[in-house]
Amino acid sequence: MKKALKLSIMTLFHPIAGFHYIKRERERINYLAIPVIILLALIVQIVSVYGTHYPLNSVNLRDANIVFECAKILLPVVTWGIASYAITTIMDGATKFMEAMLATCYAIVPFIIITPLLTLLSRILEANQAGLYYGIYGAMLFWIVLMLFMALKEMNDYSLGRTILITFLSLCTMMLIWASVALIFSLSVQFLNFVKEVFVEARYLIL
């Protein structure tokens, strides 16, 4: 894990070198960092939800749902990794699936570092100072998006224009994945309700 920590610092301050290292050392790199980073991101998200000062908290604690809050982190990370890998496979990419997932995880390290600091900062800010809080949060999101973009470009040796195209196609694929999952879930619920109704009717007729 010491190498994973060094690589996370490298990708933070020298992302091009960090992503090239992942590609170059693909046979020796430790992919255990993937679940570790995701777990840390989930913990940070939960702490942020319950620790952010009320005037600056976008989540009503009375209605907070831990599963939903974790899904807000887990789903984008996993689906981006899957979608970007799927598109790069079609578009002459040079990245393997685990490398794509690892690069995606290292790209969200700013979230793990900055969010706890923002949570602490929110405790001393007032509602009229929300601009500072959301400004830092927006800069963090931009940093993450930029790192995802750079990972896609550098690890697949794409040109700038081709990377923009691949990014757009990957986002479209993400939307398609989410829509497909939502459709399957909806159909499954309807099917289970139908089976339940049939069972109730059959039991009623037998009795």
PDB file of C-alpha atoms in Angstrom:
ATOM      1  CA  MET A   1       0.000   0.000   0.000  1.00  0.00           C
ATOM      2  CA  LYS A   2       3.033   2.274   0.349  1.00  0.00           C
ATOM      3  CA  LYS A   3       3.427   2.283  -3.444  1.00  0.00           C
ATOM      4  CA  ALA A   4      -0.296   2.974  -3.818  1.00  0.00           C
ATOM      5  CA  LEU A   5       0.035   6.016  -1.539  1.00  0.00           C
ATOM      6  CA  LYS A   6       3.007   7.300  -3.539  1.00  0.00           C
ATOM      7  CA  LEU A   7       1.087   6.772  -6.777  1.00  0.00           C
ATOM      8  CA  SER A   8      -1.911   8.663  -5.426  1.00  0.00           C
ATOM      9  CA  ILE A   9       0.352  11.615  -4.586  1.00  0.00           C
ATOM     10  CA  MET A  10       1.971  11.360  -8.025  1.00  0.00           C
ATOM     11  CA  THR A  11      -1.381  11.455  -9.812  1.00  0.00           C
ATOM     12  CA  LEU A  12      -2.439  14.440  -7.705  1.00  0.00           C
ATOM     13  CA  PHE A  13       0.542  16.645  -8.533  1.00  0.00           C
ATOM     14  CA  HIS A  14       1.938  14.994 -11.671  1.00  0.00           C
ATOM     15  CA  PRO A  15      -1.087  13.263 -13.235  1.00  0.00           C
ATOM     16  CA  ILE A  16       0.532  12.618 -16.627  1.00  0.00           C
ATOM     17  CA  ALA A  17       3.483  10.845 -14.996  1.00  0.00           C
ATOM     18  CA  GLY A  18       1.128   8.973 -12.656  1.00  0.00           C
ATOM     19  CA  PHE A  19      -1.131   7.660 -15.409  1.00  0.00           C
ATOM     20  CA  HIS A  20       1.840   6.712 -17.564  1.00  0.00           C
ATOM     21  CA  TYR A  21       3.220   4.782 -14.590  1.00  0.00           C
ATOM     22  CA  ILE A  22      -0.040   2.793 -14.273  1.00  0.00           C
ATOM     23  CA  LYS A  23       0.179   1.860 -17.944  1.00  0.00           C
ATOM     24  CA  ARG A  24       3.903   1.103 -17.886  1.00  0.00           C
ATOM     25  CA  GLU A  25       3.807  -1.017 -14.706  1.00  0.00           C
ATOM     26  CA  ARG A  26       0.553  -2.823 -15.506  1.00  0.00           C
ATOM     27  CA  GLU A  27       2.004  -6.217 -14.652  1.00  0.00           C
ATOM     28  CA  ARG A  28       3.372  -5.225 -11.255  1.00  0.00           C
ATOM     29  CA  ILE A  29       0.901  -2.645 -10.016  1.00  0.00           C
ATOM     30  CA  ASN A  30      -1.303  -3.327  -6.971  1.00  0.00           C
ATOM     31  CA  TYR A  31      -4.977  -3.224  -7.938  1.00  0.00           C
ATOM     32  CA  LEU A  32      -6.030  -3.577  -4.302  1.00  0.00           C
ATOM     33  CA  ALA A  33      -6.017   0.222  -4.309  1.00  0.00           C
ATOM     34  CA  ILE A  34      -9.331   0.136  -6.221  1.00  0.00           C
ATOM     35  CA  PRO A  35     -11.565  -1.146  -3.372  1.00  0.00           C
ATOM     36  CA  VAL A  36      -9.531   0.803  -0.789  1.00  0.00           C
ATOM     37  CA  ILE A  37     -10.026   4.138  -2.564  1.00  0.00           C
ATOM     38  CA  ILE A  38     -13.709   3.437  -3.184  1.00  0.00           C
ATOM     39  CA  LEU A  39     -14.223   2.510   0.488  1.00  0.00           C
ATOM     40  CA  LEU A  40     -12.462   5.691   1.609  1.00  0.00           C
ATOM     41  CA  ALA A  41     -14.615   7.755  -0.751  1.00  0.00           C
ATOM     42  CA  LEU A  42     -17.781   6.184   0.685  1.00  0.00           C
ATOM     43  CA  ILE A  43     -16.651   6.867   4.261  1.00  0.00           C
ATOM     44  CA  VAL A  44     -15.804  10.469   3.366  1.00  0.00           C
ATOM     45  CA  GLN A  45     -19.222  10.913   1.745  1.00  0.00           C
ATOM     46  CA  ILE A  46     -21.045   9.628   4.823  1.00  0.00           C
ATOM     47  CA  VAL A  47     -18.963  11.811   7.159  1.00  0.00           C
ATOM     48  CA  SER A  48     -19.631  14.796   4.914  1.00  0.00           C
ATOM     49  CA  VAL A  49     -23.396  14.221   4.925  1.00  0.00           C
ATOM     50  CA  TYR A  50     -23.599  14.057   8.710  1.00  0.00           C
ATOM     51  CA  GLY A  51     -20.760  16.468   9.507  1.00  0.00           C
ATOM     52  CA  THR A  52     -21.386  19.432   7.205  1.00  0.00           C
ATOM     53  CA  HIS A  53     -22.858  22.443   8.985  1.00  0.00           C
ATOM     54  CA  TYR A  54     -26.625  22.681   8.497  1.00  0.00           C
ATOM     55  CA  PRO A  55     -26.778  25.998   6.548  1.00  0.00           C
ATOM     56  CA  LEU A  56     -24.332  24.593   3.969  1.00  0.00           C
ATOM     57  CA  ASN A  57     -25.552  21.009   3.873  1.00  0.00           C
ATOM     58  CA  SER A  58     -27.415  20.140   0.668  1.00  0.00           C
ATOM     59  CA  VAL A  59     -28.863  17.030   2.346  1.00  0.00           C
ATOM     60  CA  ASN A  60     -31.695  17.149   4.872  1.00  0.00           C
ATOM     61  CA  LEU A  61     -30.478  14.872   7.650  1.00  0.00           C
ATOM     62  CA  ARG A  62     -34.032  13.804   8.448  1.00  0.00           C
ATOM     63  CA  ASP A  63     -34.390  12.412   4.942  1.00  0.00           C
ATOM     64  CA  ALA A  64     -30.792  11.241   4.526  1.00  0.00           C
ATOM     65  CA  ASN A  65     -30.432   7.772   3.017  1.00  0.00           C
ATOM     66  CA  ILE A  66     -27.021   6.162   3.481  1.00  0.00           C
ATOM     67  CA  VAL A  67     -27.521   3.778   0.561  1.00  0.00           C
ATOM     68  CA  PHE A  68     -28.443   6.637  -1.775  1.00  0.00           C
ATOM     69  CA  GLU A  69     -25.531   8.786  -0.586  1.00  0.00           C
ATOM     70  CA  CYS A  70     -23.100   5.906  -1.168  1.00  0.00           C
ATOM     71  CA  ALA A  71     -24.652   5.253  -4.593  1.00  0.00           C
ATOM     72  CA  LYS A  72     -23.935   8.897  -5.534  1.00  0.00           C
ATOM     73  CA  ILE A  73     -20.239   8.060  -5.273  1.00  0.00           C
ATOM     74  CA  LEU A  74     -20.145   4.402  -6.254  1.00  0.00           C
ATOM     75  CA  LEU A  75     -22.303   4.514  -9.398  1.00  0.00           C
ATOM     76  CA  PRO A  76     -20.457   7.326 -11.237  1.00  0.00           C
ATOM     77  CA  VAL A  77     -17.054   5.804 -10.462  1.00  0.00           C
ATOM     78  CA  VAL A  78     -17.947   2.255 -11.510  1.00  0.00           C
ATOM     79  CA  THR A  79     -20.007   3.199 -14.565  1.00  0.00           C
ATOM     80  CA  TRP A  80     -17.364   5.668 -15.801  1.00  0.00           C
ATOM     81  CA  GLY A  81     -14.734   2.946 -15.523  1.00  0.00           C
ATOM     82  CA  ILE A  82     -16.921   0.472 -17.418  1.00  0.00           C
ATOM     83  CA  ALA A  83     -18.122   2.981 -20.024  1.00  0.00           C
ATOM     84  CA  SER A  84     -14.709   4.494 -20.760  1.00  0.00           C
ATOM     85  CA  TYR A  85     -13.142   1.041 -21.074  1.00  0.00           C
ATOM     86  CA  ALA A  86     -15.930  -0.146 -23.384  1.00  0.00           C
ATOM     87  CA  ILE A  87     -15.548   2.851 -25.686  1.00  0.00           C
ATOM     88  CA  THR A  88     -11.733   2.765 -25.735  1.00  0.00           C
ATOM     89  CA  THR A  89     -11.868  -0.929 -26.623  1.00  0.00           C
ATOM     90  CA  ILE A  90     -13.903  -0.057 -29.712  1.00  0.00           C
ATOM     91  CA  MET A  91     -11.857   3.066 -30.507  1.00  0.00           C
ATOM     92  CA  ASP A  92      -8.372   1.497 -30.584  1.00  0.00           C
ATOM     93  CA  GLY A  93      -7.559   2.176 -26.942  1.00  0.00           C
ATOM     94  CA  ALA A  94      -4.538   0.751 -25.143  1.00  0.00           C
ATOM     95  CA  THR A  95      -6.000   0.396 -21.642  1.00  0.00           C
ATOM     96  CA  LYS A  96      -7.130  -2.766 -19.889  1.00  0.00           C
ATOM     97  CA  PHE A  97     -10.254  -2.775 -17.725  1.00  0.00           C
ATOM     98  CA  MET A  98      -8.443  -2.889 -14.368  1.00  0.00           C
ATOM     99  CA  GLU A  99      -6.170  -0.060 -15.480  1.00  0.00           C
ATOM    100  CA  ALA A 100      -9.184   2.041 -16.440  1.00  0.00           C
ATOM    101  CA  MET A 101     -10.793   1.388 -13.046  1.00  0.00           C
ATOM    102  CA  LEU A 102      -7.546   2.137 -11.201  1.00  0.00           C
ATOM    103  CA  ALA A 103      -7.046   5.411 -13.057  1.00  0.00           C
ATOM    104  CA  THR A 104     -10.672   6.357 -12.325  1.00  0.00           C
ATOM    105  CA  CYS A 105     -10.151   5.669  -8.624  1.00  0.00           C
ATOM    106  CA  TYR A 106      -6.954   7.707  -8.459  1.00  0.00           C
ATOM    107  CA  ALA A 107      -8.780  10.550 -10.197  1.00  0.00           C
ATOM    108  CA  ILE A 108     -11.247  10.814  -7.279  1.00  0.00           C
ATOM    109  CA  VAL A 109      -8.486  11.097  -4.655  1.00  0.00           C
ATOM    110  CA  PRO A 110      -9.048  14.914  -4.517  1.00  0.00           C
ATOM    111  CA  PHE A 111     -12.563  14.148  -3.251  1.00  0.00           C
ATOM    112  CA  ILE A 112     -11.133  12.046  -0.415  1.00  0.00           C
ATOM    113  CA  ILE A 113      -8.659  14.762   0.576  1.00  0.00           C
ATOM    114  CA  ILE A 114     -10.663  17.962   0.098  1.00  0.00           C
ATOM    115  CA  THR A 115     -14.143  16.901   1.276  1.00  0.00           C
ATOM    116  CA  PRO A 116     -13.137  16.335   4.946  1.00  0.00           C
ATOM    117  CA  LEU A 117     -11.429  19.757   4.925  1.00  0.00           C
ATOM    118  CA  LEU A 118     -14.584  21.299   3.473  1.00  0.00           C
ATOM    119  CA  THR A 119     -16.654  19.579   6.154  1.00  0.00           C
ATOM    120  CA  LEU A 120     -14.470  21.146   8.855  1.00  0.00           C
ATOM    121  CA  LEU A 121     -14.533  24.512   7.071  1.00  0.00           C
ATOM    122  CA  SER A 122     -18.340  24.443   6.973  1.00  0.00           C
ATOM    123  CA  ARG A 123     -18.386  24.434  10.789  1.00  0.00           C
ATOM    124  CA  ILE A 124     -16.903  27.941  10.905  1.00  0.00           C
ATOM    125  CA  LEU A 125     -18.696  29.427   7.894  1.00  0.00           C
ATOM    126  CA  GLU A 126     -22.061  31.133   7.936  1.00  0.00           C
ATOM    127  CA  ALA A 127     -24.824  30.902   5.358  1.00  0.00           C
ATOM    128  CA  ASN A 128     -23.778  34.183   3.706  1.00  0.00           C
ATOM    129  CA  GLN A 129     -20.309  32.693   3.113  1.00  0.00           C
ATOM    130  CA  ALA A 130     -21.652  29.756   1.127  1.00  0.00           C
ATOM    131  CA  GLY A 131     -19.974  31.101  -2.012  1.00  0.00           C
ATOM    132  CA  LEU A 132     -16.537  30.203  -0.651  1.00  0.00           C
ATOM    133  CA  TYR A 133     -17.673  26.700   0.303  1.00  0.00           C
ATOM    134  CA  TYR A 134     -19.311  25.928  -3.042  1.00  0.00           C
ATOM    135  CA  GLY A 135     -16.475  27.591  -4.934  1.00  0.00           C
ATOM    136  CA  ILE A 136     -13.956  25.184  -3.395  1.00  0.00           C
ATOM    137  CA  TYR A 137     -16.339  22.280  -3.969  1.00  0.00           C
ATOM    138  CA  GLY A 138     -16.750  23.255  -7.629  1.00  0.00           C
ATOM    139  CA  ALA A 139     -12.972  23.556  -8.067  1.00  0.00           C
ATOM    140  CA  MET A 140     -12.591  20.057  -6.596  1.00  0.00           C
ATOM    141  CA  LEU A 141     -15.114  18.619  -9.065  1.00  0.00           C
ATOM    142  CA  PHE A 142     -13.334  20.374 -11.937  1.00  0.00           C
ATOM    143  CA  TRP A 143     -10.041  18.885 -10.751  1.00  0.00           C
ATOM    144  CA  ILE A 144     -11.549  15.391 -10.728  1.00  0.00           C
ATOM    145  CA  VAL A 145     -13.071  15.794 -14.199  1.00  0.00           C
ATOM    146  CA  LEU A 146      -9.774  17.126 -15.540  1.00  0.00           C
ATOM    147  CA  MET A 147      -7.899  14.135 -14.094  1.00  0.00           C
ATOM    148  CA  LEU A 148     -10.395  11.703 -15.652  1.00  0.00           C
ATOM    149  CA  PHE A 149      -9.921  13.461 -18.980  1.00  0.00           C
ATOM    150  CA  MET A 150      -6.123  13.339 -18.685  1.00  0.00           C
ATOM    151  CA  ALA A 151      -6.204   9.651 -17.703  1.00  0.00           C
ATOM    152  CA  LEU A 152      -8.270   8.865 -20.787  1.00  0.00           C
ATOM    153  CA  LYS A 153      -5.927  10.834 -23.034  1.00  0.00           C
ATOM    154  CA  GLU A 154      -2.559   9.744 -21.672  1.00  0.00           C
ATOM    155  CA  MET A 155      -3.267   6.069 -21.044  1.00  0.00           C
ATOM    156  CA  ASN A 156      -4.679   5.530 -24.539  1.00  0.00           C
ATOM    157  CA  ASP A 157      -2.330   7.848 -26.465  1.00  0.00           C
ATOM    158  CA  TYR A 158      -5.237   9.835 -27.886  1.00  0.00           C
ATOM    159  CA  SER A 159      -5.083  13.286 -29.425  1.00  0.00           C
ATOM    160  CA  LEU A 160      -7.000  16.116 -27.731  1.00  0.00           C
ATOM    161  CA  GLY A 161      -9.847  15.993 -30.247  1.00  0.00           C
ATOM    162  CA  ARG A 162     -10.169  12.227 -30.051  1.00  0.00           C
ATOM    163  CA  THR A 163     -10.167  12.375 -26.244  1.00  0.00           C
ATOM    164  CA  ILE A 164     -13.039  14.874 -26.301  1.00  0.00           C
ATOM    165  CA  LEU A 165     -14.970  12.533 -28.603  1.00  0.00           C
ATOM    166  CA  ILE A 166     -14.255   9.494 -26.415  1.00  0.00           C
ATOM    167  CA  THR A 167     -15.294  11.441 -23.309  1.00  0.00           C
ATOM    168  CA  PHE A 168     -18.610  12.368 -24.922  1.00  0.00           C
ATOM    169  CA  LEU A 169     -19.247   8.783 -26.035  1.00  0.00           C
ATOM    170  CA  SER A 170     -18.323   7.490 -22.571  1.00  0.00           C
ATOM    171  CA  LEU A 171     -20.806   9.880 -20.954  1.00  0.00           C
ATOM    172  CA  CYS A 172     -23.500   8.721 -23.364  1.00  0.00           C
ATOM    173  CA  THR A 173     -22.661   5.117 -22.519  1.00  0.00           C
ATOM    174  CA  MET A 174     -22.946   5.922 -18.809  1.00  0.00           C
ATOM    175  CA  MET A 175     -26.433   7.343 -19.372  1.00  0.00           C
ATOM    176  CA  LEU A 176     -27.344   4.217 -21.350  1.00  0.00           C
ATOM    177  CA  ILE A 177     -26.102   1.955 -18.541  1.00  0.00           C
ATOM    178  CA  TRP A 178     -28.077   3.874 -15.922  1.00  0.00           C
ATOM    179  CA  ALA A 179     -31.209   3.854 -18.082  1.00  0.00           C
ATOM    180  CA  SER A 180     -30.865   0.106 -18.698  1.00  0.00           C
ATOM    181  CA  VAL A 181     -30.414  -0.625 -14.985  1.00  0.00           C
ATOM    182  CA  ALA A 182     -33.407   1.564 -14.109  1.00  0.00           C
ATOM    183  CA  LEU A 183     -35.529  -0.196 -16.750  1.00  0.00           C
ATOM    184  CA  ILE A 184     -34.495  -3.658 -15.535  1.00  0.00           C
ATOM    185  CA  PHE A 185     -35.223  -2.659 -11.933  1.00  0.00           C
ATOM    186  CA  SER A 186     -38.633  -1.275 -12.870  1.00  0.00           C
ATOM    187  CA  LEU A 187     -39.550  -4.392 -14.856  1.00  0.00           C
ATOM    188  CA  SER A 188     -38.333  -6.625 -12.017  1.00  0.00           C
ATOM    189  CA  VAL A 189     -40.507  -4.778  -9.501  1.00  0.00           C
ATOM    190  CA  GLN A 190     -43.528  -5.062 -11.803  1.00  0.00           C
ATOM    191  CA  PHE A 191     -42.873  -8.768 -12.359  1.00  0.00           C
ATOM    192  CA  LEU A 192     -42.544  -9.428  -8.624  1.00  0.00           C
ATOM    193  CA  ASN A 193     -45.767  -7.511  -7.969  1.00  0.00           C
ATOM    194  CA  PHE A 194     -47.499  -9.557 -10.673  1.00  0.00           C
ATOM    195  CA  VAL A 195     -46.276 -12.830  -9.144  1.00  0.00           C
ATOM    196  CA  LYS A 196     -47.388 -11.649  -5.719  1.00  0.00           C
ATOM    197  CA  GLU A 197     -50.872 -10.800  -7.017  1.00  0.00           C
ATOM    198  CA  VAL A 198     -51.143 -14.164  -8.780  1.00  0.00           C
ATOM    199  CA  PHE A 199     -50.116 -15.936  -5.572  1.00  0.00           C
ATOM    200  CA  VAL A 200     -52.665 -13.987  -3.520  1.00  0.00           C
ATOM    201  CA  GLU A 201     -55.441 -14.712  -6.048  1.00  0.00           C
ATOM    202  CA  ALA A 202     -54.515 -18.396  -6.209  1.00  0.00           C
ATOM    203  CA  ARG A 203     -54.528 -18.700  -2.428  1.00  0.00           C
ATOM    204  CA  TYR A 204     -57.869 -16.908  -2.259  1.00  0.00           C
ATOM    205  CA  LEU A 205     -59.419 -19.301  -4.818  1.00  0.00           C
ATOM    206  CA  ILE A 206     -58.030 -22.377  -3.040  1.00  0.00           C
ATOM    207  CA  LEU A 207     -59.345 -21.232   0.330  1.00  0.00           C
TER     208      LEU A 207
END
